[in-house]
Amino acid sequence: MRASVIIPSYNAKERLELNLRALNEQSYDGEDVEVIVIDNGSTDDTMQLLDNFKLKYPMKVIRIEGNRGIAYGRNAGIFEAKGDILIFHDSDMIASRDFIKNHTEMHTESGIVACGVFWKRIFTFFYKAFSPYQLYSFERIMSEKGMPEFYKEDTQILKPGKVTAEELMPWSFDLDFGFIEDLKEIVKKHGKALTGYYLPWRFFITNNLSVERKKVMDVGMFDNNIVRYGYEDYDLGVRLYKSGCKFVMADHIISLHQEHPGNYKPDDLFININYMCEKYNNIYFIDV
């Protein structure tokens, strides 16, 4: 098996459906790809969707009773994976047509960590629970596109026949948080190979990333002690870097993140950062 696409999901049925529809439009038609969806204790109709969805690739579904954290969910998928390459692709992502093809082609040599573009966003749904920043971005994007800006109820905005990042790219926008701008500047300075940059795990963001399964297994996979939201990907990235893996910014691999309300508590990130600082005993090693 060439590659396993790992998709953890929690109460994201409507976004997961668009994710899977985009996978059905992939240019890669090989029989050596599998898709593994991990339902992390969802209480919506995710399992009903998965029971009835017809995917072009073989699909395994893992049901975890109760949400035990995204690290645990991804590890469950890794244990079941048969592919030499793991492609991490979150439930709220919409892949470009060459997404799988491009990821597999990045691994012509051992030890590569291929980091695709992770900062592109799109509104496929309006949610009443959007944050103020999301509402501001939503109104701005809808105004630019001549679409209604105000909705009273949760509403699906885009209903294209074919779901691919290419079809939806005109509706997308770049996340403009400071750390994203920092990472873009790092690529400009150090190049796509991140030559001479000593914190490459900052690019290890698992909504669009691939790495050899053996490398992930060798360093212990995701840390199941990280149950709260955030930085479980950085943690694995640190260990892969220390093991000798080479990180590459693969900016030709595009995937769009569907905006949705956050499902984490304000202190989750701080608790996880503190855990990592204690784990590695070096606060300067963890630049987030």
PDB file of C-alpha atoms in Angstrom, residues 7-269:
ATOM      1  CA  ILE A   7      -8.904  11.858   8.747  1.00  0.00           C
ATOM      2  CA  PRO A   8      -9.922  12.364  12.401  1.00  0.00           C
ATOM      3  CA  SER A   9     -13.390  13.839  12.859  1.00  0.00           C
ATOM      4  CA  TYR A  10     -15.505  15.092  15.741  1.00  0.00           C
ATOM      5  CA  ASN A  11     -19.027  16.463  15.215  1.00  0.00           C
ATOM      6  CA  ALA A  12     -18.135  17.701  11.726  1.00  0.00           C
ATOM      7  CA  LYS A  13     -20.559  15.742   9.548  1.00  0.00           C
ATOM      8  CA  GLU A  14     -21.373  18.509   7.055  1.00  0.00           C
ATOM      9  CA  ARG A  15     -17.726  19.518   6.581  1.00  0.00           C
ATOM     10  CA  LEU A  16     -16.556  15.900   6.444  1.00  0.00           C
ATOM     11  CA  GLU A  17     -19.004  15.249   3.615  1.00  0.00           C
ATOM     12  CA  LEU A  18     -17.416  18.021   1.532  1.00  0.00           C
ATOM     13  CA  ASN A  19     -13.991  16.635   2.434  1.00  0.00           C
ATOM     14  CA  LEU A  20     -14.918  13.181   1.113  1.00  0.00           C
ATOM     15  CA  ARG A  21     -16.566  14.612  -1.996  1.00  0.00           C
ATOM     16  CA  ALA A  22     -13.280  16.367  -2.794  1.00  0.00           C
ATOM     17  CA  LEU A  23     -11.403  13.078  -2.401  1.00  0.00           C
ATOM     18  CA  ASN A  24     -13.727  11.571  -5.006  1.00  0.00           C
ATOM     19  CA  GLU A  25     -12.416  14.192  -7.457  1.00  0.00           C
ATOM     20  CA  GLN A  26      -8.757  13.270  -6.935  1.00  0.00           C
ATOM     21  CA  SER A  27      -6.555  12.798 -10.002  1.00  0.00           C
ATOM     22  CA  TYR A  28      -4.787   9.849  -8.363  1.00  0.00           C
ATOM     23  CA  ASP A  29      -6.587   6.691  -9.461  1.00  0.00           C
ATOM     24  CA  GLY A  30      -4.202   4.091  -8.103  1.00  0.00           C
ATOM     25  CA  GLU A  31      -5.526   1.189  -6.058  1.00  0.00           C
ATOM     26  CA  ASP A  32      -2.712   1.585  -3.547  1.00  0.00           C
ATOM     27  CA  VAL A  33      -4.360   4.353  -1.498  1.00  0.00           C
ATOM     28  CA  GLU A  34      -6.712   3.932   1.450  1.00  0.00           C
ATOM     29  CA  VAL A  35      -8.676   6.452   3.493  1.00  0.00           C
ATOM     30  CA  ILE A  36      -9.070   5.989   7.247  1.00  0.00           C
ATOM     31  CA  VAL A  37     -11.716   8.083   9.011  1.00  0.00           C
ATOM     32  CA  ILE A  38     -11.639   8.127  12.799  1.00  0.00           C
ATOM     33  CA  ASP A  39     -14.901   9.221  14.395  1.00  0.00           C
ATOM     34  CA  ASN A  40     -13.730  10.571  17.729  1.00  0.00           C
ATOM     35  CA  GLY A  41     -16.948  10.087  19.689  1.00  0.00           C
ATOM     36  CA  SER A  42     -19.180  12.332  17.567  1.00  0.00           C
ATOM     37  CA  THR A  43     -22.744  12.920  18.714  1.00  0.00           C
ATOM     38  CA  ASP A  44     -24.033  14.117  15.336  1.00  0.00           C
ATOM     39  CA  ASP A  45     -24.855  11.871  12.351  1.00  0.00           C
ATOM     40  CA  THR A  46     -21.248  11.320  11.288  1.00  0.00           C
ATOM     41  CA  MET A  47     -21.537   7.529  11.401  1.00  0.00           C
ATOM     42  CA  GLN A  48     -24.677   7.591   9.266  1.00  0.00           C
ATOM     43  CA  LEU A  49     -22.786   9.636   6.667  1.00  0.00           C
ATOM     44  CA  LEU A  50     -19.864   7.211   6.690  1.00  0.00           C
ATOM     45  CA  ASP A  51     -22.120   4.170   6.466  1.00  0.00           C
ATOM     46  CA  ASN A  52     -23.702   5.490   3.269  1.00  0.00           C
ATOM     47  CA  PHE A  53     -20.914   7.423   1.541  1.00  0.00           C
ATOM     48  CA  LYS A  54     -19.425   5.884  -1.612  1.00  0.00           C
ATOM     49  CA  LEU A  55     -15.741   6.763  -1.784  1.00  0.00           C
ATOM     50  CA  LYS A  56     -13.517   5.996  -4.785  1.00  0.00           C
ATOM     51  CA  TYR A  57     -10.807   4.646  -2.477  1.00  0.00           C
ATOM     52  CA  PRO A  58     -11.085   1.836   0.082  1.00  0.00           C
ATOM     53  CA  MET A  59     -12.299   3.435   3.315  1.00  0.00           C
ATOM     54  CA  LYS A  60     -11.866   2.172   6.855  1.00  0.00           C
ATOM     55  CA  VAL A  61     -13.983   3.691   9.610  1.00  0.00           C
ATOM     56  CA  ILE A  62     -12.862   3.619  13.234  1.00  0.00           C
ATOM     57  CA  ARG A  63     -15.392   4.560  15.892  1.00  0.00           C
ATOM     58  CA  ILE A  64     -14.052   5.716  19.255  1.00  0.00           C
ATOM     59  CA  GLU A  65     -16.590   5.920  22.056  1.00  0.00           C
ATOM     60  CA  GLY A  66     -16.091   9.267  23.739  1.00  0.00           C
ATOM     61  CA  ASN A  67     -13.705  11.979  22.593  1.00  0.00           C
ATOM     62  CA  ARG A  68     -10.267  10.951  23.874  1.00  0.00           C
ATOM     63  CA  GLY A  69      -8.403  13.711  22.064  1.00  0.00           C
ATOM     64  CA  ILE A  70      -7.177  14.182  18.523  1.00  0.00           C
ATOM     65  CA  ALA A  71      -3.781  12.605  19.276  1.00  0.00           C
ATOM     66  CA  TYR A  72      -5.488   9.398  20.388  1.00  0.00           C
ATOM     67  CA  GLY A  73      -7.743   9.472  17.331  1.00  0.00           C
ATOM     68  CA  ARG A  74      -4.892   9.918  14.870  1.00  0.00           C
ATOM     69  CA  ASN A  75      -2.927   7.153  16.572  1.00  0.00           C
ATOM     70  CA  ALA A  76      -5.891   4.817  16.171  1.00  0.00           C
ATOM     71  CA  GLY A  77      -5.776   5.546  12.451  1.00  0.00           C
ATOM     72  CA  ILE A  78      -2.008   5.041  12.275  1.00  0.00           C
ATOM     73  CA  PHE A  79      -2.309   1.629  13.936  1.00  0.00           C
ATOM     74  CA  GLU A  80      -4.769   0.559  11.225  1.00  0.00           C
ATOM     75  CA  ALA A  81      -2.845   2.123   8.337  1.00  0.00           C
ATOM     76  CA  LYS A  82      -1.200  -0.089   5.728  1.00  0.00           C
ATOM     77  CA  GLY A  83       0.336   2.675   3.617  1.00  0.00           C
ATOM     78  CA  ASP A  84       4.043   3.403   3.576  1.00  0.00           C
ATOM     79  CA  ILE A  85       3.135   7.101   3.627  1.00  0.00           C
ATOM     80  CA  LEU A  86       0.721   8.762   6.036  1.00  0.00           C
ATOM     81  CA  ILE A  87      -1.178  11.747   4.636  1.00  0.00           C
ATOM     82  CA  PHE A  88      -2.775  13.757   7.448  1.00  0.00           C
ATOM     83  CA  HIS A  89      -5.941  15.481   6.260  1.00  0.00           C
ATOM     84  CA  ASP A  90      -8.398  16.844   8.829  1.00  0.00           C
ATOM     85  CA  SER A  91     -12.162  16.470   8.496  1.00  0.00           C
ATOM     86  CA  ASP A  92     -12.680  20.171   7.763  1.00  0.00           C
ATOM     87  CA  MET A  93     -10.290  20.269   4.784  1.00  0.00           C
ATOM     88  CA  ILE A  94     -11.081  20.390   1.051  1.00  0.00           C
ATOM     89  CA  ALA A  95      -8.259  18.979  -1.062  1.00  0.00           C
ATOM     90  CA  SER A  96      -7.026  20.116  -4.457  1.00  0.00           C
ATOM     91  CA  ARG A  97      -7.350  17.536  -7.261  1.00  0.00           C
ATOM     92  CA  ASP A  98      -3.655  16.583  -7.142  1.00  0.00           C
ATOM     93  CA  PHE A  99      -3.503  16.491  -3.338  1.00  0.00           C
ATOM     94  CA  ILE A 100      -2.819  12.750  -2.990  1.00  0.00           C
ATOM     95  CA  LYS A 101      -0.688  12.586  -6.139  1.00  0.00           C
ATOM     96  CA  ASN A 102       1.513  15.456  -5.013  1.00  0.00           C
ATOM     97  CA  HIS A 103       1.959  14.110  -1.499  1.00  0.00           C
ATOM     98  CA  THR A 104       3.014  10.677  -2.723  1.00  0.00           C
ATOM     99  CA  GLU A 105       5.486  12.222  -5.174  1.00  0.00           C
ATOM    100  CA  MET A 106       7.214  14.109  -2.351  1.00  0.00           C
ATOM    101  CA  HIS A 107       8.578  10.857  -0.921  1.00  0.00           C
ATOM    102  CA  THR A 108      11.149   9.813  -3.505  1.00  0.00           C
ATOM    103  CA  GLU A 109      13.712   9.676  -0.701  1.00  0.00           C
ATOM    104  CA  SER A 110      13.395   8.548   2.886  1.00  0.00           C
ATOM    105  CA  GLY A 111      12.922  10.904   5.807  1.00  0.00           C
ATOM    106  CA  ILE A 112      10.912  13.653   4.108  1.00  0.00           C
ATOM    107  CA  VAL A 113       8.197  15.551   5.973  1.00  0.00           C
ATOM    108  CA  ALA A 114       6.074  17.262   3.311  1.00  0.00           C
ATOM    109  CA  CYS A 115       4.255  20.300   4.712  1.00  0.00           C
ATOM    110  CA  GLY A 116       1.494  21.495   2.391  1.00  0.00           C
ATOM    111  CA  VAL A 117      -0.187  24.905   2.465  1.00  0.00           C
ATOM    112  CA  PHE A 118      -2.161  25.114   5.711  1.00  0.00           C
ATOM    113  CA  TRP A 119      -3.213  28.768   5.867  1.00  0.00           C
ATOM    114  CA  LYS A 120      -5.928  28.949   3.220  1.00  0.00           C
ATOM    115  CA  ARG A 121      -9.477  29.271   4.553  1.00  0.00           C
ATOM    116  CA  ILE A 122     -12.982  29.166   3.109  1.00  0.00           C
ATOM    117  CA  PHE A 123     -16.520  29.663   4.389  1.00  0.00           C
ATOM    118  CA  THR A 124     -18.650  26.746   3.237  1.00  0.00           C
ATOM    119  CA  PHE A 125     -21.133  27.220   6.088  1.00  0.00           C
ATOM    120  CA  PHE A 126     -22.353  30.072   8.244  1.00  0.00           C
ATOM    121  CA  TYR A 127     -22.472  29.232  11.950  1.00  0.00           C
ATOM    122  CA  LYS A 128     -24.142  31.378  14.593  1.00  0.00           C
ATOM    123  CA  ALA A 129     -21.322  30.452  16.978  1.00  0.00           C
ATOM    124  CA  PHE A 130     -18.570  32.039  14.853  1.00  0.00           C
ATOM    125  CA  SER A 131     -16.008  34.089  16.776  1.00  0.00           C
ATOM    126  CA  PRO A 132     -15.912  37.884  16.263  1.00  0.00           C
ATOM    127  CA  TYR A 133     -12.877  37.473  13.981  1.00  0.00           C
ATOM    128  CA  GLN A 134     -14.685  34.843  11.918  1.00  0.00           C
ATOM    129  CA  LEU A 135     -17.790  37.023  11.643  1.00  0.00           C
ATOM    130  CA  TYR A 136     -15.650  39.949  10.491  1.00  0.00           C
ATOM    131  CA  SER A 137     -13.906  37.763   7.901  1.00  0.00           C
ATOM    132  CA  PHE A 138     -17.207  36.244   6.785  1.00  0.00           C
ATOM    133  CA  GLU A 139     -18.851  39.624   6.211  1.00  0.00           C
ATOM    134  CA  ARG A 140     -15.785  40.899   4.347  1.00  0.00           C
ATOM    135  CA  ILE A 141     -15.540  37.870   2.036  1.00  0.00           C
ATOM    136  CA  MET A 142     -19.273  37.745   1.350  1.00  0.00           C
ATOM    137  CA  SER A 143     -19.307  41.466   0.582  1.00  0.00           C
ATOM    138  CA  GLU A 144     -16.402  41.096  -1.855  1.00  0.00           C
ATOM    139  CA  LYS A 145     -18.210  38.249  -3.645  1.00  0.00           C
ATOM    140  CA  GLY A 146     -21.592  39.976  -3.750  1.00  0.00           C
ATOM    141  CA  MET A 147     -23.205  37.362  -1.504  1.00  0.00           C
ATOM    142  CA  PRO A 148     -25.588  37.939   1.423  1.00  0.00           C
ATOM    143  CA  GLU A 149     -23.592  38.882   4.494  1.00  0.00           C
ATOM    144  CA  PHE A 150     -26.121  38.208   7.242  1.00  0.00           C
ATOM    145  CA  TYR A 151     -27.706  34.923   8.258  1.00  0.00           C
ATOM    146  CA  LYS A 152     -29.801  34.177  11.313  1.00  0.00           C
ATOM    147  CA  GLU A 153     -29.396  30.399  11.344  1.00  0.00           C
ATOM    148  CA  ASP A 154     -26.651  27.899  10.556  1.00  0.00           C
ATOM    149  CA  THR A 155     -26.641  27.796   6.760  1.00  0.00           C
ATOM    150  CA  GLN A 156     -24.697  26.028   4.011  1.00  0.00           C
ATOM    151  CA  ILE A 157     -23.238  28.764   1.801  1.00  0.00           C
ATOM    152  CA  LEU A 158     -21.560  26.999  -1.102  1.00  0.00           C
ATOM    153  CA  LYS A 159     -23.134  24.040  -2.857  1.00  0.00           C
ATOM    154  CA  PRO A 160     -20.953  23.329  -5.914  1.00  0.00           C
ATOM    155  CA  GLY A 161     -21.513  20.210  -7.949  1.00  0.00           C
ATOM    156  CA  LYS A 162     -17.854  19.259  -7.835  1.00  0.00           C
ATOM    157  CA  VAL A 163     -16.016  19.925  -4.602  1.00  0.00           C
ATOM    158  CA  THR A 164     -12.332  20.689  -5.142  1.00  0.00           C
ATOM    159  CA  ALA A 165     -10.021  23.384  -3.884  1.00  0.00           C
ATOM    160  CA  GLU A 166      -9.634  24.581  -7.481  1.00  0.00           C
ATOM    161  CA  GLU A 167     -13.388  25.147  -7.823  1.00  0.00           C
ATOM    162  CA  LEU A 168     -13.521  27.006  -4.526  1.00  0.00           C
ATOM    163  CA  MET A 169     -10.226  28.903  -4.669  1.00  0.00           C
ATOM    164  CA  PRO A 170     -11.881  32.206  -5.739  1.00  0.00           C
ATOM    165  CA  TRP A 171     -13.810  32.096  -2.449  1.00  0.00           C
ATOM    166  CA  SER A 172     -10.785  31.377  -0.287  1.00  0.00           C
ATOM    167  CA  PHE A 173      -8.623  33.714   1.767  1.00  0.00           C
ATOM    168  CA  ASP A 174      -5.380  33.471   3.710  1.00  0.00           C
ATOM    169  CA  LEU A 175      -5.468  33.361   7.477  1.00  0.00           C
ATOM    170  CA  ASP A 176      -3.746  36.591   8.498  1.00  0.00           C
ATOM    171  CA  PHE A 177      -2.635  35.730  12.021  1.00  0.00           C
ATOM    172  CA  GLY A 178       0.848  36.866  12.968  1.00  0.00           C
ATOM    173  CA  PHE A 179       2.383  33.415  13.189  1.00  0.00           C
ATOM    174  CA  ILE A 180       1.263  32.646   9.622  1.00  0.00           C
ATOM    175  CA  GLU A 181       3.011  35.759   8.339  1.00  0.00           C
ATOM    176  CA  ASP A 182       6.103  34.713  10.307  1.00  0.00           C
ATOM    177  CA  LEU A 183       6.134  31.303   8.619  1.00  0.00           C
ATOM    178  CA  LYS A 184       5.740  32.827   5.158  1.00  0.00           C
ATOM    179  CA  GLU A 185       8.730  35.086   5.848  1.00  0.00           C
ATOM    180  CA  ILE A 186      10.757  32.084   7.026  1.00  0.00           C
ATOM    181  CA  VAL A 187      10.095  30.330   3.705  1.00  0.00           C
ATOM    182  CA  LYS A 188      11.203  33.453   1.823  1.00  0.00           C
ATOM    183  CA  LYS A 189      14.424  33.578   3.843  1.00  0.00           C
ATOM    184  CA  HIS A 190      15.319  29.872   4.032  1.00  0.00           C
ATOM    185  CA  GLY A 191      13.637  28.504   0.919  1.00  0.00           C
ATOM    186  CA  LYS A 192      11.214  25.616   0.589  1.00  0.00           C
ATOM    187  CA  ALA A 193      13.818  23.215   1.998  1.00  0.00           C
ATOM    188  CA  LEU A 194      13.963  25.410   5.144  1.00  0.00           C
ATOM    189  CA  THR A 195      17.764  25.307   4.893  1.00  0.00           C
ATOM    190  CA  GLY A 196      19.415  26.556   8.067  1.00  0.00           C
ATOM    191  CA  TYR A 197      16.139  26.939   9.944  1.00  0.00           C
ATOM    192  CA  TYR A 198      16.264  25.140  13.269  1.00  0.00           C
ATOM    193  CA  LEU A 199      12.595  25.144  14.262  1.00  0.00           C
ATOM    194  CA  PRO A 200      11.026  23.424  11.224  1.00  0.00           C
ATOM    195  CA  TRP A 201       8.376  21.657  13.303  1.00  0.00           C
ATOM    196  CA  ARG A 202       6.490  24.957  13.279  1.00  0.00           C
ATOM    197  CA  PHE A 203       5.433  23.836   9.783  1.00  0.00           C
ATOM    198  CA  PHE A 204       4.247  20.453  11.087  1.00  0.00           C
ATOM    199  CA  ILE A 205       0.537  21.237  10.932  1.00  0.00           C
ATOM    200  CA  THR A 206      -1.488  18.122  10.360  1.00  0.00           C
ATOM    201  CA  ASN A 207      -4.317  19.382   8.191  1.00  0.00           C
ATOM    202  CA  ASN A 208      -2.078  19.040   5.105  1.00  0.00           C
ATOM    203  CA  LEU A 209       1.046  16.993   5.715  1.00  0.00           C
ATOM    204  CA  SER A 210       2.659  13.667   4.841  1.00  0.00           C
ATOM    205  CA  VAL A 211       5.430  11.543   6.318  1.00  0.00           C
ATOM    206  CA  GLU A 212       6.531   7.911   6.255  1.00  0.00           C
ATOM    207  CA  ARG A 213       4.554   5.689   8.600  1.00  0.00           C
ATOM    208  CA  LYS A 214       7.713   3.964   9.833  1.00  0.00           C
ATOM    209  CA  LYS A 215       9.261   7.286  10.857  1.00  0.00           C
ATOM    210  CA  VAL A 216       6.155   8.169  12.861  1.00  0.00           C
ATOM    211  CA  MET A 217       6.068   4.748  14.509  1.00  0.00           C
ATOM    212  CA  ASP A 218       9.782   4.905  15.329  1.00  0.00           C
ATOM    213  CA  VAL A 219       9.415   8.122  17.354  1.00  0.00           C
ATOM    214  CA  GLY A 220       6.322   6.954  19.247  1.00  0.00           C
ATOM    215  CA  MET A 221       3.489   8.502  17.193  1.00  0.00           C
ATOM    216  CA  PHE A 222       1.353  11.267  18.720  1.00  0.00           C
ATOM    217  CA  ASP A 223       1.522  11.777  22.477  1.00  0.00           C
ATOM    218  CA  ASN A 224      -1.756  10.478  23.956  1.00  0.00           C
ATOM    219  CA  ASN A 225      -1.116  12.593  27.055  1.00  0.00           C
ATOM    220  CA  ILE A 226      -2.011  15.647  24.974  1.00  0.00           C
ATOM    221  CA  VAL A 227      -5.784  15.415  25.254  1.00  0.00           C
ATOM    222  CA  ARG A 228      -6.710  19.086  25.035  1.00  0.00           C
ATOM    223  CA  TYR A 229      -6.714  21.063  21.795  1.00  0.00           C
ATOM    224  CA  GLY A 230      -3.486  22.204  20.174  1.00  0.00           C
ATOM    225  CA  TYR A 231       0.203  21.472  19.594  1.00  0.00           C
ATOM    226  CA  GLU A 232      -0.014  17.683  19.522  1.00  0.00           C
ATOM    227  CA  ASP A 233       1.257  18.059  15.960  1.00  0.00           C
ATOM    228  CA  TYR A 234       4.189  20.273  16.998  1.00  0.00           C
ATOM    229  CA  ASP A 235       5.124  17.685  19.608  1.00  0.00           C
ATOM    230  CA  LEU A 236       5.396  14.923  17.005  1.00  0.00           C
ATOM    231  CA  GLY A 237       7.197  17.316  14.674  1.00  0.00           C
ATOM    232  CA  VAL A 238       9.862  18.004  17.306  1.00  0.00           C
ATOM    233  CA  ARG A 239      10.562  14.292  17.688  1.00  0.00           C
ATOM    234  CA  LEU A 240      10.693  13.706  13.929  1.00  0.00           C
ATOM    235  CA  TYR A 241      13.151  16.591  13.571  1.00  0.00           C
ATOM    236  CA  LYS A 242      15.345  15.230  16.358  1.00  0.00           C
ATOM    237  CA  SER A 243      15.289  11.825  14.638  1.00  0.00           C
ATOM    238  CA  GLY A 244      16.809  13.354  11.495  1.00  0.00           C
ATOM    239  CA  CYS A 245      13.800  13.928   9.240  1.00  0.00           C
ATOM    240  CA  LYS A 246      13.987  16.683   6.631  1.00  0.00           C
ATOM    241  CA  PHE A 247      11.094  19.168   6.571  1.00  0.00           C
ATOM    242  CA  VAL A 248      10.059  20.640   3.217  1.00  0.00           C
ATOM    243  CA  MET A 249       7.496  23.381   2.551  1.00  0.00           C
ATOM    244  CA  ALA A 250       5.489  21.894  -0.326  1.00  0.00           C
ATOM    245  CA  ASP A 251       3.579  25.011  -1.311  1.00  0.00           C
ATOM    246  CA  HIS A 252       2.178  23.361  -4.447  1.00  0.00           C
ATOM    247  CA  ILE A 253       0.019  21.062  -2.300  1.00  0.00           C
ATOM    248  CA  ILE A 254      -3.164  23.002  -1.595  1.00  0.00           C
ATOM    249  CA  SER A 255      -6.010  22.264   0.782  1.00  0.00           C
ATOM    250  CA  LEU A 256      -8.682  24.647   2.067  1.00  0.00           C
ATOM    251  CA  HIS A 257      -9.749  24.776   5.699  1.00  0.00           C
ATOM    252  CA  GLN A 258     -13.510  25.174   6.183  1.00  0.00           C
ATOM    253  CA  GLU A 259     -14.123  27.776   8.863  1.00  0.00           C
ATOM    254  CA  HIS A 260     -16.158  26.620  11.859  1.00  0.00           C
ATOM    255  CA  PRO A 261     -16.636  27.576  15.513  1.00  0.00           C
ATOM    256  CA  GLY A 262     -13.767  26.599  17.773  1.00  0.00           C
ATOM    257  CA  ASN A 263     -14.337  23.541  19.935  1.00  0.00           C
ATOM    258  CA  TYR A 264     -11.701  24.212  22.562  1.00  0.00           C
ATOM    259  CA  LYS A 265     -11.357  26.082  25.831  1.00  0.00           C
ATOM    260  CA  PRO A 266      -9.248  29.254  26.116  1.00  0.00           C
ATOM    261  CA  ASP A 267      -6.677  27.607  28.391  1.00  0.00           C
ATOM    262  CA  ASP A 268      -6.163  24.483  26.243  1.00  0.00           C
ATOM    263  CA  LEU A 269      -3.246  25.934  24.289  1.00  0.00           C
TER     264      LEU A 269
END
